[in-house]
Coordinates of C-alpha atoms in Angstrom, one line a residue:
Chain A
M26 CA 78.1 198.3 -171.1
I27 CA 78.0 195.3 -168.8
L28 CA 79.7 195.3 -165.5
I29 CA 81.1 192.1 -164.1
H30 CA 82.2 191.4 -160.5
P31 CA 83.7 187.9 -160.9
F32 CA 85.1 187.0 -157.6
A33 CA 84.0 186.6 -154.0
K34 CA 86.4 187.3 -151.1
P35 CA 89.4 185.1 -151.0
L36 CA 89.3 182.3 -148.4
R37 CA 91.7 182.3 -145.5
N38 CA 92.8 178.8 -146.2
G39 CA 94.0 179.7 -149.8
K40 CA 91.4 177.4 -151.5
T41 CA 89.2 178.6 -154.3
N42 CA 86.1 180.3 -152.9
P43 CA 83.2 177.9 -153.7
K44 CA 81.1 180.9 -154.8
N45 CA 83.5 181.8 -157.6
Y46 CA 82.0 181.2 -161.1
P47 CA 84.3 178.8 -163.1
Y48 CA 83.2 179.7 -166.6
W49 CA 83.9 183.5 -166.8
K50 CA 86.0 183.2 -169.9
E51 CA 83.5 181.2 -171.7
L52 CA 80.7 183.6 -170.7
I53 CA 82.7 186.7 -171.7
A54 CA 83.4 185.1 -175.0
V55 CA 79.7 185.0 -175.9
I56 CA 79.0 188.6 -174.8
D57 CA 79.0 191.1 -177.7
E58 CA 79.1 194.3 -175.6
P59 CA 81.7 196.3 -173.8
I60 CA 82.5 194.8 -170.4
I61 CA 84.1 196.5 -167.4
Q62 CA 85.5 194.2 -164.7
I63 CA 85.6 195.4 -161.2
G64 CA 87.5 193.8 -158.3
V65 CA 90.6 194.2 -156.2
E66 CA 94.3 194.0 -156.7
G67 CA 95.5 190.4 -157.1
E68 CA 92.4 189.0 -158.8
E69 CA 92.7 187.5 -162.3
Q70 CA 92.1 190.0 -165.1
L71 CA 89.4 188.7 -167.5
V72 CA 88.8 191.7 -169.8
P73 CA 91.0 194.6 -170.9
D74 CA 89.1 197.1 -168.8
F75 CA 89.7 196.0 -165.2
R76 CA 89.0 198.6 -162.6
K77 CA 90.6 197.8 -159.2
N78 CA 90.0 198.9 -155.7
L79 CA 87.3 201.4 -156.5
T80 CA 85.6 203.4 -153.8
M81 CA 81.9 202.8 -153.0
L82 CA 81.0 206.0 -154.7
E83 CA 82.9 205.0 -157.9
L84 CA 81.2 201.6 -157.8
R85 CA 77.7 203.3 -157.4
H86 CA 78.5 205.5 -160.4
L87 CA 79.4 202.5 -162.6
L88 CA 76.3 200.6 -161.5
N89 CA 74.3 203.6 -162.6
E90 CA 76.0 203.6 -166.0
C91 CA 75.9 199.9 -166.9
R92 CA 73.0 198.3 -168.8
I93 CA 73.2 195.3 -166.5
W94 CA 75.8 193.6 -164.2
I95 CA 76.8 190.0 -163.5
G96 CA 78.4 188.8 -160.3
V97 CA 78.6 186.1 -157.8
D98 CA 77.4 186.0 -154.2
S99 CA 79.5 188.8 -152.8
F100 CA 79.0 192.3 -151.3
F101 CA 78.5 193.6 -154.8
Q102 CA 75.1 192.1 -155.3
H103 CA 74.0 193.8 -152.0
L104 CA 75.5 197.1 -153.2
A105 CA 73.6 196.9 -156.5
W106 CA 70.5 196.1 -154.6
D107 CA 71.0 199.2 -152.5
C108 CA 71.5 201.2 -155.7
K109 CA 68.2 199.7 -157.0
K110 CA 70.1 198.3 -160.1
P111 CA 69.0 194.7 -160.8
G112 CA 71.5 192.2 -162.3
I113 CA 72.4 188.6 -162.6
V114 CA 73.8 186.6 -159.7
L115 CA 75.5 183.3 -160.4
W116 CA 74.9 181.1 -157.4
S117 CA 76.3 177.7 -156.4
V118 CA 76.6 176.8 -152.6
S119 CA 75.0 179.7 -150.8
D120 CA 71.2 180.0 -150.8
P121 CA 69.7 182.9 -152.9
I122 CA 66.6 182.7 -150.7
I123 CA 68.7 183.7 -147.7
Y124 CA 71.5 185.9 -149.2
G125 CA 69.9 187.0 -152.5
H126 CA 67.5 189.7 -153.5
T127 CA 64.3 188.9 -155.4
E128 CA 64.9 192.0 -157.6
N129 CA 67.8 190.2 -159.2
I130 CA 68.0 187.3 -161.7
N131 CA 69.3 184.6 -159.4
L132 CA 70.7 181.7 -161.5
L133 CA 71.2 178.6 -159.4
E134 CA 71.9 175.2 -161.1
N135 CA 70.2 173.1 -158.5
R136 CA 69.4 173.4 -154.8
V137 CA 71.1 170.0 -154.2
Y138 CA 74.4 171.8 -154.4
L139 CA 73.6 174.2 -151.6
A140 CA 75.9 173.8 -148.5
K141 CA 74.0 171.9 -145.8
N142 CA 74.9 174.6 -143.2
Q143 CA 74.6 178.0 -144.7
F144 CA 76.0 179.8 -141.7
L145 CA 79.5 178.5 -141.4
W146 CA 82.6 179.8 -143.0
W147 CA 82.9 179.0 -146.6
E148 CA 86.4 177.6 -146.0
A149 CA 84.7 174.2 -145.2
T150 CA 83.0 174.0 -148.6
E151 CA 84.7 172.7 -151.7
H152 CA 84.6 174.5 -155.0
N153 CA 82.4 172.5 -157.4
P154 CA 82.2 173.7 -161.0
S155 CA 79.1 171.5 -161.6
S156 CA 77.2 173.6 -159.1
F157 CA 77.0 176.6 -161.4
V158 CA 74.8 177.3 -164.4
K159 CA 76.6 177.1 -167.8
P160 CA 77.4 180.3 -169.8
E161 CA 74.8 179.5 -172.5
I162 CA 72.0 179.7 -169.8
V163 CA 73.4 183.1 -168.5
K164 CA 73.5 184.4 -172.0
N165 CA 69.7 183.9 -172.3
Y166 CA 69.2 186.5 -169.6
L167 CA 71.4 189.2 -171.0
Chain B
M29 CA 52.8 170.9 -124.1
S30 CA 56.0 172.9 -123.5
K31 CA 59.2 171.1 -122.7
I32 CA 61.0 172.2 -119.5
L33 CA 64.6 171.6 -118.7
C34 CA 65.8 171.9 -115.1
S35 CA 69.4 173.1 -115.2
I36 CA 71.5 172.9 -112.1
A37 CA 75.1 174.2 -112.1
T38 CA 77.1 172.8 -109.2
R39 CA 80.5 173.1 -107.7
G40 CA 81.9 171.9 -104.4
R41 CA 78.5 170.8 -103.0
Y42 CA 78.2 167.1 -103.8
H43 CA 77.6 166.2 -100.2
T44 CA 76.0 169.4 -98.8
T45 CA 73.2 171.3 -100.5
L46 CA 73.1 169.6 -104.0
P47 CA 71.3 166.5 -102.7
L48 CA 68.7 168.7 -101.1
V49 CA 68.2 170.5 -104.3
L50 CA 67.8 167.4 -106.3
E51 CA 65.4 165.9 -103.8
A52 CA 63.3 169.0 -104.0
V53 CA 63.3 169.1 -107.8
I54 CA 62.2 165.5 -108.2
N55 CA 59.4 166.0 -105.7
Q56 CA 57.8 169.0 -107.5
T57 CA 54.1 168.9 -108.2
W58 CA 54.9 169.8 -111.8
L59 CA 57.9 167.9 -113.1
P60 CA 60.5 169.1 -115.6
N61 CA 61.0 166.8 -118.6
K62 CA 64.7 166.6 -118.0
I63 CA 67.2 167.5 -115.3
V64 CA 70.8 168.4 -116.4
I65 CA 73.4 168.7 -113.6
F66 CA 76.4 170.7 -114.9
D67 CA 79.3 169.6 -112.8
D68 CA 81.8 172.4 -112.6
N69 CA 83.9 170.8 -109.8
D70 CA 87.7 171.0 -110.1
E71 CA 87.8 167.3 -109.4
P72 CA 84.6 165.9 -110.7
Q73 CA 83.4 162.5 -109.4
D74 CA 81.1 159.9 -110.7
M75 CA 78.1 160.3 -108.4
R76 CA 76.3 157.2 -109.7
K77 CA 78.5 155.4 -107.1
E78 CA 77.0 157.3 -104.3
M79 CA 74.0 155.7 -102.6
I80 CA 71.9 158.7 -102.2
Y81 CA 72.4 159.8 -105.9
Q82 CA 71.6 156.2 -107.0
H83 CA 68.2 156.6 -105.3
F84 CA 67.7 160.0 -107.0
F85 CA 68.4 158.6 -110.4
Q86 CA 66.1 155.6 -109.8
I87 CA 63.3 158.0 -108.7
M88 CA 63.8 160.1 -111.8
A89 CA 63.5 157.0 -114.0
I90 CA 60.3 155.9 -112.2
K91 CA 58.9 159.4 -112.6
G92 CA 59.8 159.6 -116.2
I93 CA 62.3 162.5 -115.8
E94 CA 65.2 162.2 -118.2
W95 CA 68.5 163.2 -116.6
E96 CA 72.1 163.9 -117.7
W97 CA 75.2 164.7 -115.7
L98 CA 77.5 166.9 -117.7
F99 CA 81.1 167.8 -116.8
A100 CA 81.3 171.5 -117.5
E101 CA 84.2 173.4 -118.9
K102 CA 85.1 175.2 -115.6
K103 CA 84.6 178.6 -117.4
G104 CA 81.7 179.7 -115.0
Q105 CA 78.1 179.3 -114.8
H106 CA 77.2 181.8 -117.5
H107 CA 78.7 179.3 -120.0
I108 CA 76.7 176.5 -118.4
H109 CA 73.5 178.4 -118.5
Q110 CA 74.1 179.4 -122.2
M111 CA 74.6 175.7 -122.9
A112 CA 71.2 174.9 -121.3
N113 CA 69.7 177.9 -123.1
R114 CA 70.5 176.3 -126.4
M115 CA 69.4 172.7 -125.6
D116 CA 66.2 172.8 -127.6
F117 CA 63.7 173.1 -124.7
D118 CA 60.9 175.7 -124.5
W119 CA 61.6 176.8 -120.9
I120 CA 64.6 176.4 -118.6
W121 CA 64.2 176.3 -114.9
R122 CA 67.6 177.3 -113.6
V123 CA 68.1 176.2 -110.0
D124 CA 71.2 177.0 -108.0
D125 CA 72.9 174.1 -106.1
D126 CA 72.2 175.8 -102.8
C127 CA 68.6 177.0 -103.5
V128 CA 66.1 174.5 -102.4
P129 CA 62.6 175.0 -103.9
E130 CA 59.4 174.2 -102.1
S131 CA 57.3 171.6 -103.9
T132 CA 55.0 173.9 -105.9
V133 CA 57.6 176.3 -107.3
L134 CA 57.9 174.9 -110.8
Q135 CA 54.1 174.6 -111.1
S136 CA 53.5 178.2 -110.1
L137 CA 56.3 179.5 -112.3
Y138 CA 55.3 177.5 -115.3
S139 CA 51.6 178.4 -114.9
C140 CA 52.4 182.1 -114.8
A141 CA 54.8 181.8 -117.7
T142 CA 52.3 180.1 -120.0
Q143 CA 49.1 181.9 -118.9
I144 CA 50.4 185.4 -119.2
E145 CA 51.3 186.6 -122.7
N146 CA 54.9 187.3 -123.8
V147 CA 56.7 186.2 -120.6
G148 CA 60.5 186.0 -120.9
A149 CA 61.3 185.0 -117.3
V150 CA 59.5 184.5 -114.0
G151 CA 60.9 184.1 -110.6
G152 CA 59.8 183.6 -107.0
S153 CA 61.0 184.3 -103.5
I154 CA 64.6 183.4 -102.8
L155 CA 64.8 183.4 -99.0
T156 CA 67.7 183.4 -96.7
P157 CA 66.9 184.1 -93.0
P158 CA 66.8 186.6 -91.6
L159 CA 64.5 188.0 -94.3
Q160 CA 65.0 191.5 -95.6
N161 CA 62.3 194.2 -95.8
T162 CA 61.4 194.4 -99.5
S163 CA 58.1 196.2 -99.1
K164 CA 59.4 199.3 -101.1
S165 CA 61.5 197.3 -103.6
T166 CA 60.5 198.0 -107.2
G167 CA 62.5 195.4 -109.1
L168 CA 63.5 198.1 -111.6
I169 CA 67.1 198.2 -112.8
K170 CA 67.4 201.9 -111.8
D171 CA 67.0 201.0 -108.2
I172 CA 69.3 198.0 -108.1
D173 CA 71.9 199.9 -106.1
S174 CA 69.5 201.2 -103.5
E175 CA 67.1 198.5 -102.7
P176 CA 67.1 194.9 -101.5
N177 CA 66.2 192.5 -104.2
I178 CA 62.4 192.1 -104.4
Q179 CA 62.9 188.3 -104.3
W180 CA 64.5 188.4 -100.8
N181 CA 61.1 188.2 -99.1
F182 CA 57.7 186.8 -99.7
I183 CA 56.1 188.1 -102.9
K184 CA 52.5 189.3 -102.3
S185 CA 51.2 189.4 -105.9
I186 CA 52.3 189.1 -109.5
K187 CA 54.5 192.0 -110.4
E188 CA 56.4 193.0 -113.5
V189 CA 60.1 193.7 -112.8
E190 CA 63.2 194.3 -114.9
H191 CA 65.6 191.7 -113.5
L192 CA 65.7 188.5 -111.5
H193 CA 68.2 186.8 -109.3
C194 CA 69.4 183.3 -108.5
S195 CA 66.7 180.8 -109.7
F196 CA 63.9 181.4 -112.1
L197 CA 62.1 179.9 -115.1
Y198 CA 62.9 181.5 -118.5
R199 CA 62.0 181.2 -122.1
A200 CA 64.8 179.4 -123.9
G201 CA 66.7 180.5 -126.8
V202 CA 65.5 184.1 -127.1
Y203 CA 68.3 185.9 -125.3
D204 CA 71.9 184.9 -124.6
F205 CA 73.9 184.8 -121.4
N206 CA 76.8 187.2 -121.6
T207 CA 79.8 184.8 -121.9
G208 CA 82.3 187.6 -121.7
L209 CA 82.0 187.7 -118.0
S210 CA 84.8 186.3 -115.8
R211 CA 84.5 182.8 -114.2
V212 CA 82.7 184.3 -111.2
A213 CA 80.0 185.5 -113.6
H214 CA 79.1 188.3 -111.3
R215 CA 75.7 189.8 -112.3
E216 CA 75.1 187.1 -115.0
E217 CA 71.5 186.5 -114.1
T218 CA 70.8 190.2 -113.8
L219 CA 72.3 190.9 -117.2
F220 CA 70.4 188.0 -118.7
T221 CA 66.9 188.9 -117.3
Y222 CA 67.4 192.5 -117.9
G223 CA 68.3 191.6 -121.5
L224 CA 65.0 189.8 -121.8
H225 CA 63.2 192.8 -120.5
Q226 CA 65.0 195.1 -122.9
K227 CA 64.0 192.7 -125.7
G228 CA 60.4 193.3 -124.9
Y229 CA 59.6 190.2 -122.9
K230 CA 57.9 190.4 -119.5
V231 CA 59.9 189.6 -116.5
L232 CA 57.8 188.7 -113.5
V233 CA 57.9 187.8 -109.8
V234 CA 55.0 185.7 -108.6
P235 CA 53.7 184.6 -105.1
N236 CA 53.7 181.1 -103.6
T237 CA 57.1 180.3 -105.1
V238 CA 59.5 180.0 -102.3
S239 CA 63.0 178.7 -102.7
W240 CA 65.3 178.6 -99.6
H241 CA 68.7 179.9 -100.4
M242 CA 70.9 177.8 -98.0
K243 CA 73.9 180.0 -98.6
N244 CA 77.1 178.0 -97.9
P245 CA 80.5 179.6 -97.7
Q246 CA 81.9 176.2 -98.9
G247 CA 81.9 175.5 -102.6
G248 CA 79.5 177.2 -104.9
I249 CA 79.7 178.0 -108.6
R250 CA 81.1 181.4 -107.8
A251 CA 83.8 180.0 -105.5
E252 CA 86.4 182.6 -106.6
T253 CA 87.7 185.5 -104.6
K254 CA 89.6 187.5 -107.1
K255 CA 88.5 191.1 -106.8
E256 CA 89.6 191.7 -110.4
M257 CA 87.0 189.3 -111.7
Y258 CA 84.2 191.0 -109.9
D259 CA 85.5 194.4 -111.0
H260 CA 85.6 193.2 -114.6
D261 CA 82.1 191.9 -114.5
E262 CA 80.7 194.9 -112.7
Q263 CA 82.2 197.1 -115.4
I264 CA 80.5 195.1 -118.1
F265 CA 77.3 195.4 -116.2
R266 CA 77.7 199.2 -115.8
N267 CA 78.6 199.6 -119.4
T268 CA 75.5 197.6 -120.5
L269 CA 73.3 199.8 -118.4
S270 CA 74.8 202.9 -119.9
F271 CA 73.1 201.9 -123.2
N272 CA 69.7 201.6 -121.5
D273 CA 68.0 203.8 -124.0
N274 CA 69.7 202.5 -127.0
T275 CA 69.5 199.5 -129.3
V276 CA 73.0 198.2 -129.4
V277 CA 73.9 196.9 -132.9
V278 CA 77.1 194.9 -133.5
L279 CA 78.0 194.1 -137.0
N280 CA 81.1 191.9 -136.8
S281 CA 80.7 190.8 -140.3
G282 CA 81.3 191.5 -144.0
L283 CA 80.7 194.4 -146.2
G284 CA 77.6 193.0 -147.8
D285 CA 76.1 192.3 -144.4
H286 CA 76.5 196.0 -143.5
I287 CA 74.8 197.0 -146.7
V288 CA 71.8 194.7 -146.0
F289 CA 71.6 195.8 -142.4
N290 CA 71.6 199.4 -143.5
S291 CA 68.2 198.9 -145.0
I292 CA 66.6 198.3 -141.7
L293 CA 68.7 200.8 -139.7
G294 CA 66.0 203.5 -140.0
S295 CA 63.5 201.2 -138.2
I296 CA 65.7 200.6 -135.2
K297 CA 65.0 202.7 -132.0
N298 CA 68.0 204.8 -130.9
P299 CA 70.6 202.6 -132.5
V300 CA 74.3 202.7 -131.4
V301 CA 76.2 200.8 -134.1
F302 CA 79.6 199.0 -133.7
G303 CA 80.8 197.7 -137.0
C304 CA 83.7 197.2 -139.5
Y305 CA 82.7 199.5 -142.4
P306 CA 82.2 203.1 -141.4
E307 CA 81.9 204.0 -145.1
I308 CA 78.6 202.1 -145.2
I309 CA 77.3 202.9 -141.7
P310 CA 78.8 205.3 -139.3
C311 CA 80.0 203.1 -136.4
R312 CA 82.2 202.6 -133.5
S313 CA 84.8 199.9 -133.6
I314 CA 84.2 196.2 -132.8
A315 CA 87.1 196.3 -130.4
E316 CA 85.2 198.9 -128.4
A317 CA 82.1 196.7 -128.3
Q318 CA 84.2 193.8 -127.2
Y319 CA 85.7 195.9 -124.4
L320 CA 82.4 197.4 -123.3
F321 CA 80.3 194.2 -123.3
G322 CA 82.8 191.4 -122.8
S323 CA 81.3 189.2 -125.4
I324 CA 79.6 190.2 -128.7
D325 CA 78.4 186.7 -129.4
Q326 CA 74.7 187.6 -128.9
W327 CA 74.9 189.9 -131.9
N328 CA 76.4 187.3 -134.3
I329 CA 73.9 187.1 -137.0
Y330 CA 75.2 184.0 -138.5
A331 CA 75.1 182.1 -135.2
K332 CA 71.6 183.4 -134.7
M333 CA 70.4 182.2 -138.1
D334 CA 72.0 178.9 -137.4
Q335 CA 70.2 178.7 -134.0
W336 CA 66.9 179.7 -135.6
K337 CA 67.4 177.2 -138.5
W338 CA 66.8 180.2 -140.7
T339 CA 65.4 179.9 -144.2
D340 CA 64.2 183.4 -144.8
S341 CA 66.3 186.4 -146.0
L342 CA 69.3 187.9 -144.3
E343 CA 67.4 191.2 -144.1
N344 CA 64.6 189.6 -142.2
A345 CA 67.1 187.9 -139.8
Y346 CA 68.4 191.3 -139.0
R347 CA 64.8 192.4 -138.3
K348 CA 64.3 189.5 -136.0
L349 CA 67.5 190.3 -134.1
Y350 CA 67.0 194.0 -133.8
L351 CA 63.3 195.0 -134.2

């Protein structure tokens, strides 16, 4: 089973979080394995098994059960790191050297897309689909 | 060679003690690289039109001292000093606008700061006649209510203390002024220098560094009389001291940050954590931290990483802030 955590926290200005991966549907289409999506109420459902608003304990259990997980730069990659469960993080504007963990597979299209100031609110950064790796690249790491 | 900024906060003293202070600063045997005058006057004036100031600025130009006259935000001198603290200098010599240094003060302070390892701040005598008997003063924070400040008389030899007063030289950018104090900024320099001490830096008093504190009831950066302001600041000071034996941790940040921080929690000495996610780390509330300490800016990990031009991991940023 593969666990996916597709979305970072919503921005206060209502815009798309620049850390949200834009090709989830394409990526899911090339995965031939059961997928469980985790997230919170209000997020787009991408697979039939969408588990919302789980407790930390429930998330830890799922992490232990999954073969691998895929996510964006959000709390989940830190939780998985704390559970010592490596996975795949799909980066765009935030710097994996600062916010990532070397135990994970950190996929970044190009460092030119990183936000110039890594320490401001993400509201100031536009979502740019070009800043993410394509699903076929991700598939190679599964 | 280290870069030194001389920072002078002024209010209501254009034509009394401020010119004396400026004259003394530009006639030091060791000169600062730059002087910034933070003008906190209610009705600021352009002092370039005043003859005596014109002379000062010309002398600074001749001596190669850069200068800047900044109109401050009228929020008190803690905000001013915090601005100076972040101005990309190695050392800041903070000089009060009624505290006139003798000519060798900066040289002595700087010499001590750079020749002794791990100095955070170094101060000298701050004298107002009649002098007080400080022969038994320790300079320790525990004695602050029961002894005259050790700087209020001549200092016989270099001594490590826990707090300083009035004017001193400090290492820039390693500790923040508490901007949660009121405009009078009562105890601001004590909180600041004690914070440096708590962070593991040496705080020293040194001999042959006399500044004459020409106390003037007119003007002054603390020219407020509201008792509530003093009470508010005193309470913050007392609250801060009540955590003497602890490392205060404030996590006013996201869930992921709490998880990352949790990995270093075990290495922190006697931590008291204020945070947002008790399910990750047992903690007291951010509102309580704000109430106790006035400002929690000094624990803002993102502001710190920005200040440090950080390129390493978040986990190591937490280590730098707390270990």
